[in-house]
Short mmCIF file of C-alpha atoms in Angstrom, two decimals:
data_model
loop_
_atom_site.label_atom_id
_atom_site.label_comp_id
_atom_site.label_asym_id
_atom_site.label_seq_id
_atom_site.Cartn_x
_atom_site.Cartn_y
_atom_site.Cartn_z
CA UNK O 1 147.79 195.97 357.15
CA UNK O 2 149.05 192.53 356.66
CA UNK O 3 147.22 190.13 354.45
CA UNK O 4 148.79 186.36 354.12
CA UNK O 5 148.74 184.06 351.58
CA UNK O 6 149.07 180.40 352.60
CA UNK O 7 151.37 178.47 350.48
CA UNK O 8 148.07 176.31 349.41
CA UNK O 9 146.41 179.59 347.87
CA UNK O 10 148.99 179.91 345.02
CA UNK O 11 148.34 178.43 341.47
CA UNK O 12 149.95 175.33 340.76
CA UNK O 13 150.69 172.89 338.08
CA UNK O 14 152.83 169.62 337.50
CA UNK O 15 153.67 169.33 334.13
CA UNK O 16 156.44 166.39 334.54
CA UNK O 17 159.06 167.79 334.00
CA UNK O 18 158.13 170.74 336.19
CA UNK O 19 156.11 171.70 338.92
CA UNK O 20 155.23 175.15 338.63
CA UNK O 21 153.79 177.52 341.57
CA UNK O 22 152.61 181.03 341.16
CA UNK O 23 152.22 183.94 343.63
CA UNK O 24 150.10 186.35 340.70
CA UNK O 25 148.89 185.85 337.61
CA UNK O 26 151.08 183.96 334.33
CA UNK O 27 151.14 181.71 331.69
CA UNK O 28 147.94 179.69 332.30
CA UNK O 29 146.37 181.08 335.57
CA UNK O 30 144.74 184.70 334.76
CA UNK O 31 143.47 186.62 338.02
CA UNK O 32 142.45 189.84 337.24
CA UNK O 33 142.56 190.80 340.70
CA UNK O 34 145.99 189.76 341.68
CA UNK O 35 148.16 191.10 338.73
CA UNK O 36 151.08 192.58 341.10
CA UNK O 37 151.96 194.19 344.42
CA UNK O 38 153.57 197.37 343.62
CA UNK O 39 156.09 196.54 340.65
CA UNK O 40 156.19 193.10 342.09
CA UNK O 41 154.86 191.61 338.94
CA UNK O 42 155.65 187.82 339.17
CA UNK O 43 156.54 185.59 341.71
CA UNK O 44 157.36 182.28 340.34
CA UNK O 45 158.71 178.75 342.69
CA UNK O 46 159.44 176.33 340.49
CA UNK O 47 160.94 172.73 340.54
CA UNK O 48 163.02 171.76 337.33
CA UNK O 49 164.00 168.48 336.66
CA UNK O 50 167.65 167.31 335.38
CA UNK O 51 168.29 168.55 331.82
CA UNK O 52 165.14 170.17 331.68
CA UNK O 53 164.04 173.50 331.99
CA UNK O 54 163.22 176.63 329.60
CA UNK O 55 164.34 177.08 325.68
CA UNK O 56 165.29 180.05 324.31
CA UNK O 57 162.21 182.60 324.45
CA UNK O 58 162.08 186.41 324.67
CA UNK O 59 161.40 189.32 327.15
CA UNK O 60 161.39 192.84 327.13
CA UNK O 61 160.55 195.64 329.47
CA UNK O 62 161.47 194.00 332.67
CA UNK O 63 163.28 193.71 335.99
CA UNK O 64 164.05 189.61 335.65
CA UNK O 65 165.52 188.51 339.12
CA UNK O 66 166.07 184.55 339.86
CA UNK O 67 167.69 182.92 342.48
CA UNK O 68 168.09 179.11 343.37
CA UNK O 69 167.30 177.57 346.36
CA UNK O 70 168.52 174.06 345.33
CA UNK O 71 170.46 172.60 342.46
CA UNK O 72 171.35 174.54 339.71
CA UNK O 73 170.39 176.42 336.66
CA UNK O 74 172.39 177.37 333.61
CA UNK O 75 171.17 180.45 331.59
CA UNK O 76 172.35 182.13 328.67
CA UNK O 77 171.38 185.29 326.72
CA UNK O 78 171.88 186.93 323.09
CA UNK O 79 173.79 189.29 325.35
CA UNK O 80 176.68 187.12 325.58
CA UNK O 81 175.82 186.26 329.13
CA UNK O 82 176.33 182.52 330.22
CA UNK O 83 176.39 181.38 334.12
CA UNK O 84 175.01 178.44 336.58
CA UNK O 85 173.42 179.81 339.41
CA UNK O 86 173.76 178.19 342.40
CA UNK O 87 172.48 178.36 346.15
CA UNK O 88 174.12 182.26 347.44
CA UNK O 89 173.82 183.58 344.16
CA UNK O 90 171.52 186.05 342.46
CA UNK O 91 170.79 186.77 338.95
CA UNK O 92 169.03 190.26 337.47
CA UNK O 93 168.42 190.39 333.67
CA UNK O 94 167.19 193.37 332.57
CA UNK O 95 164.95 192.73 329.59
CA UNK O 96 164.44 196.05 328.70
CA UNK O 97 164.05 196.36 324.08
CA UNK O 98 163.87 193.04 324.13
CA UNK O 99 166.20 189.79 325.17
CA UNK O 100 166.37 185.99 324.10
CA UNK O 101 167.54 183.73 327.15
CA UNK O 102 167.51 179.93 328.29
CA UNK O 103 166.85 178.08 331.52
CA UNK O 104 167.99 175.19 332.14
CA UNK O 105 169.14 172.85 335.10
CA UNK O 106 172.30 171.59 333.97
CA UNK O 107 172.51 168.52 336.49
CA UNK O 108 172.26 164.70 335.59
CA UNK O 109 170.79 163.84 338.83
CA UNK O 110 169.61 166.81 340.99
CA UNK O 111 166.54 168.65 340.70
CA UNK O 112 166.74 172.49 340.64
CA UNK O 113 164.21 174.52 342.84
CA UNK O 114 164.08 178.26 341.78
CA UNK O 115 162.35 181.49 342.83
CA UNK O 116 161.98 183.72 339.67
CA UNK O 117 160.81 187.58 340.26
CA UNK O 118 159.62 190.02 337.63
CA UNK O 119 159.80 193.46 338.31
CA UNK O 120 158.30 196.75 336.15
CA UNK O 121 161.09 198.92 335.67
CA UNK O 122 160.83 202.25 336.44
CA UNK O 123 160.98 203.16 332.73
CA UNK O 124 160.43 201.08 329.52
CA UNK O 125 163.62 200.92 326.73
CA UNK O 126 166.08 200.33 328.96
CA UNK O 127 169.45 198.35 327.14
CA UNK O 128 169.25 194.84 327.75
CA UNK O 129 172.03 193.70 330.05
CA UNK O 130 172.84 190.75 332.75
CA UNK O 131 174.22 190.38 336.40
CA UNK O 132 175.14 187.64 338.68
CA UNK O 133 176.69 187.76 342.00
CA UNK O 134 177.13 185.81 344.89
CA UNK O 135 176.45 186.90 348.62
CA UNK O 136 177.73 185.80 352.16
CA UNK O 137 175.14 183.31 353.24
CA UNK O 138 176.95 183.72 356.43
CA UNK O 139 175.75 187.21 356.57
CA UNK O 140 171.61 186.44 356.67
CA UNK O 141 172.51 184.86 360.67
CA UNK O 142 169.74 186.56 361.95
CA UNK O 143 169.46 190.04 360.33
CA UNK O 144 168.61 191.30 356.81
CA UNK O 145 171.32 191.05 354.29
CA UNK O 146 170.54 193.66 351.17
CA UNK O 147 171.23 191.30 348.32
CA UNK O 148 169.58 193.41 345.25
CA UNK O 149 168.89 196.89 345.57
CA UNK O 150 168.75 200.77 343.41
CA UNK O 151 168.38 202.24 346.81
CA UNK O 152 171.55 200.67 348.34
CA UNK O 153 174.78 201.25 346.84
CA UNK O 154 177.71 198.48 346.96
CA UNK O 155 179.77 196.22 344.96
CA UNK O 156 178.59 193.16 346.67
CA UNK O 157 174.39 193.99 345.69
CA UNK O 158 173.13 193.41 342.33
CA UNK O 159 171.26 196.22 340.90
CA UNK O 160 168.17 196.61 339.80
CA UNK O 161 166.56 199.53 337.82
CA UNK O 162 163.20 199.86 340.44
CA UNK O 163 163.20 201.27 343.59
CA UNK O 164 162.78 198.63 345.52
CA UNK O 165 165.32 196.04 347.76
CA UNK O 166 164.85 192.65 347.98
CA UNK O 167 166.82 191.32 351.88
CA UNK O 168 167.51 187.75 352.56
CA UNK O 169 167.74 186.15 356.22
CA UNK O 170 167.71 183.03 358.25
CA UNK O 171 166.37 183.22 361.96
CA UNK O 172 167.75 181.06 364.52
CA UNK O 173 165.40 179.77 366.93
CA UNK O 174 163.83 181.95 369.73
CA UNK O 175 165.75 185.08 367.45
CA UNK O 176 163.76 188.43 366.32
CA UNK O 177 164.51 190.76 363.47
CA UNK O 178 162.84 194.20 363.70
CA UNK O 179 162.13 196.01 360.09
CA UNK O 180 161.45 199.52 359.96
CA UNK O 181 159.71 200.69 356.79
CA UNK O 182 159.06 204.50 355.59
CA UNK O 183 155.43 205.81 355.42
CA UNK O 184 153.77 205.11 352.35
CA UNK O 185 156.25 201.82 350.71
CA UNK O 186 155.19 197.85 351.35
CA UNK O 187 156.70 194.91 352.06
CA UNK O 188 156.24 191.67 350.89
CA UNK O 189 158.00 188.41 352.65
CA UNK O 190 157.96 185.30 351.45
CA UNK O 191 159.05 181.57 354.01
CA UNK O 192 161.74 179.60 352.30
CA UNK O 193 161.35 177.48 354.80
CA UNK O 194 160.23 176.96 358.64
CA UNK O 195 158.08 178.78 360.56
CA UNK O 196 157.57 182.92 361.36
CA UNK O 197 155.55 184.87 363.60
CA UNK O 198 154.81 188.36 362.67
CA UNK O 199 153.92 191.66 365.20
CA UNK O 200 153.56 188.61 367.90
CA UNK O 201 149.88 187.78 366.01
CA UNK O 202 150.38 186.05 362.34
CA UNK O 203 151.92 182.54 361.74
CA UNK O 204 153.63 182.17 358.66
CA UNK O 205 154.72 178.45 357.33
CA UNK O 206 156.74 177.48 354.69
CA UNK O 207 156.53 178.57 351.55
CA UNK O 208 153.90 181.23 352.81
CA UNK O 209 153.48 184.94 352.09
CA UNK O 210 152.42 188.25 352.83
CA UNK O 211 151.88 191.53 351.35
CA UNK O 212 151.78 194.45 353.92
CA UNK O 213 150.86 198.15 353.56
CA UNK O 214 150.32 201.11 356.13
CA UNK O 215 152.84 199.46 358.31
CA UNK O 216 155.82 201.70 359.55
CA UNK O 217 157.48 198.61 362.06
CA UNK O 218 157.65 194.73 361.31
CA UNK O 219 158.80 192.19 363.50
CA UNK O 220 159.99 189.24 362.84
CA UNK O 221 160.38 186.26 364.84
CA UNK O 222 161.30 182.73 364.64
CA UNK O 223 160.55 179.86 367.58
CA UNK O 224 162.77 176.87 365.72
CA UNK O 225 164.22 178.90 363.33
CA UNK O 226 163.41 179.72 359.57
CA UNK O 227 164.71 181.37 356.65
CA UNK O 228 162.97 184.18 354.09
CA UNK O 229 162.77 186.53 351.58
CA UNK O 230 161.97 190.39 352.69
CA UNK O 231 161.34 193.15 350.06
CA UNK O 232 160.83 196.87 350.45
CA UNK O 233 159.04 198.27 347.70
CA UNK O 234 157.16 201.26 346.65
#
């Protein structure tokens, strides 16, 4: 089954000095019925303006994974971790007993426009620790690119304790991307911009969604070309 979600359906606020949109429930919007798909738990785009963004606050017991469309964002941790993310870059913090951390984007001039994920981890406790890595834009040309990933093993994918994947790609126009998915998992896909047409019979626009379950063979395909976020979960 696939079920969209318009980019118009999400929650969203403009609080100055950011303009928040959410895929589930947090902070201020509470929907008991659309807590999480899977241990996709949040599902954050967000637009930060220079110098702004979020103090120092805690987490625990969670998959944190962020990456940045546009513009930057510096974090740091109690952990000793300290990086900008950039555009081709992924962050995972694992908040596990617990974990202070900033947000902020660090440029005079540019706004920042950020996709933050929360994951449950497959167990609680875990030691609090911090990854960032870069991967080969290049690479997303019309296929999947594994970017973050327990269930695919390399150097160049940031890990994550769920068992889950999270794929990146950019369609060129008139180009088709078949997934194939085992019995039982879902998928959720999410436009970062353009336009996709799934199994020949949904549109999805930019900044659009869709959870799918019971579905063993996805495809993907672009008529002017598009780019999005795929994720295999359980």
């Amino acid at each position: 089954m696939i079920k969209l979600y318009p980019a118009a359906s999400r929650y969203s606020a403009n609080h100055g000095w950011l303009q928040c949109n959410f895929s589930f429930s947090f902070a201020d919007y509470h929907d008991p019925t659309n807590m999480n798909f899977g241990p996709l738990r949040v599902f954050n785009d967000d637009f930060i303006q220079p110098g702004e963004g979020f103090g120092t606050h805690p987490h625990r017991d969670m998959e944190i994974v962020t990456f940045a469309l546009k513009g930057q964002l510096q974090h740091k941790d109690n952990t000793g971790g300290e990086e900008v993310l950039r555009p081709g870059e992924v962050q995972r913090m694992t908040a596990g007993t617990g974990i202070l951390h900033s947000e902020i984007n660090s440029s005079p001039d540019e706004v920042a426009n950020t996709l933050q994920l929360w994951f449950l981890p497959w167990e609680k406790g875990l030691k609090p620790s911090y990854e960032q890595k870069a991967y080969n834009v290049e690479a997303t040309k019309n296929q999947l690119l594994p970017v973050v990933s327990s269930r695919i093993k390399s150097d160049e994918i940031t890990y994550i304790h769920q068992d889950l994947t999270i794929f990146m790609a950019s369609l060129e126009a008139g180009n088709t991307i078949t997934f194939q998915q085992e019995v039982g998992r879902k998928i959720y896909l999410f436009v970062t911009e353009g336009q996709l047409e799934l199994n020949g019979e949904y549109t999805l626009n930019n900044r659009d969604a869709a959870r799918i379950t019971d579905l063993t063979e996805l495809t993907i395909r672009s008529h002017a070309g598009a780019s999005f976020m795929l994720m295999d979960l359980p």
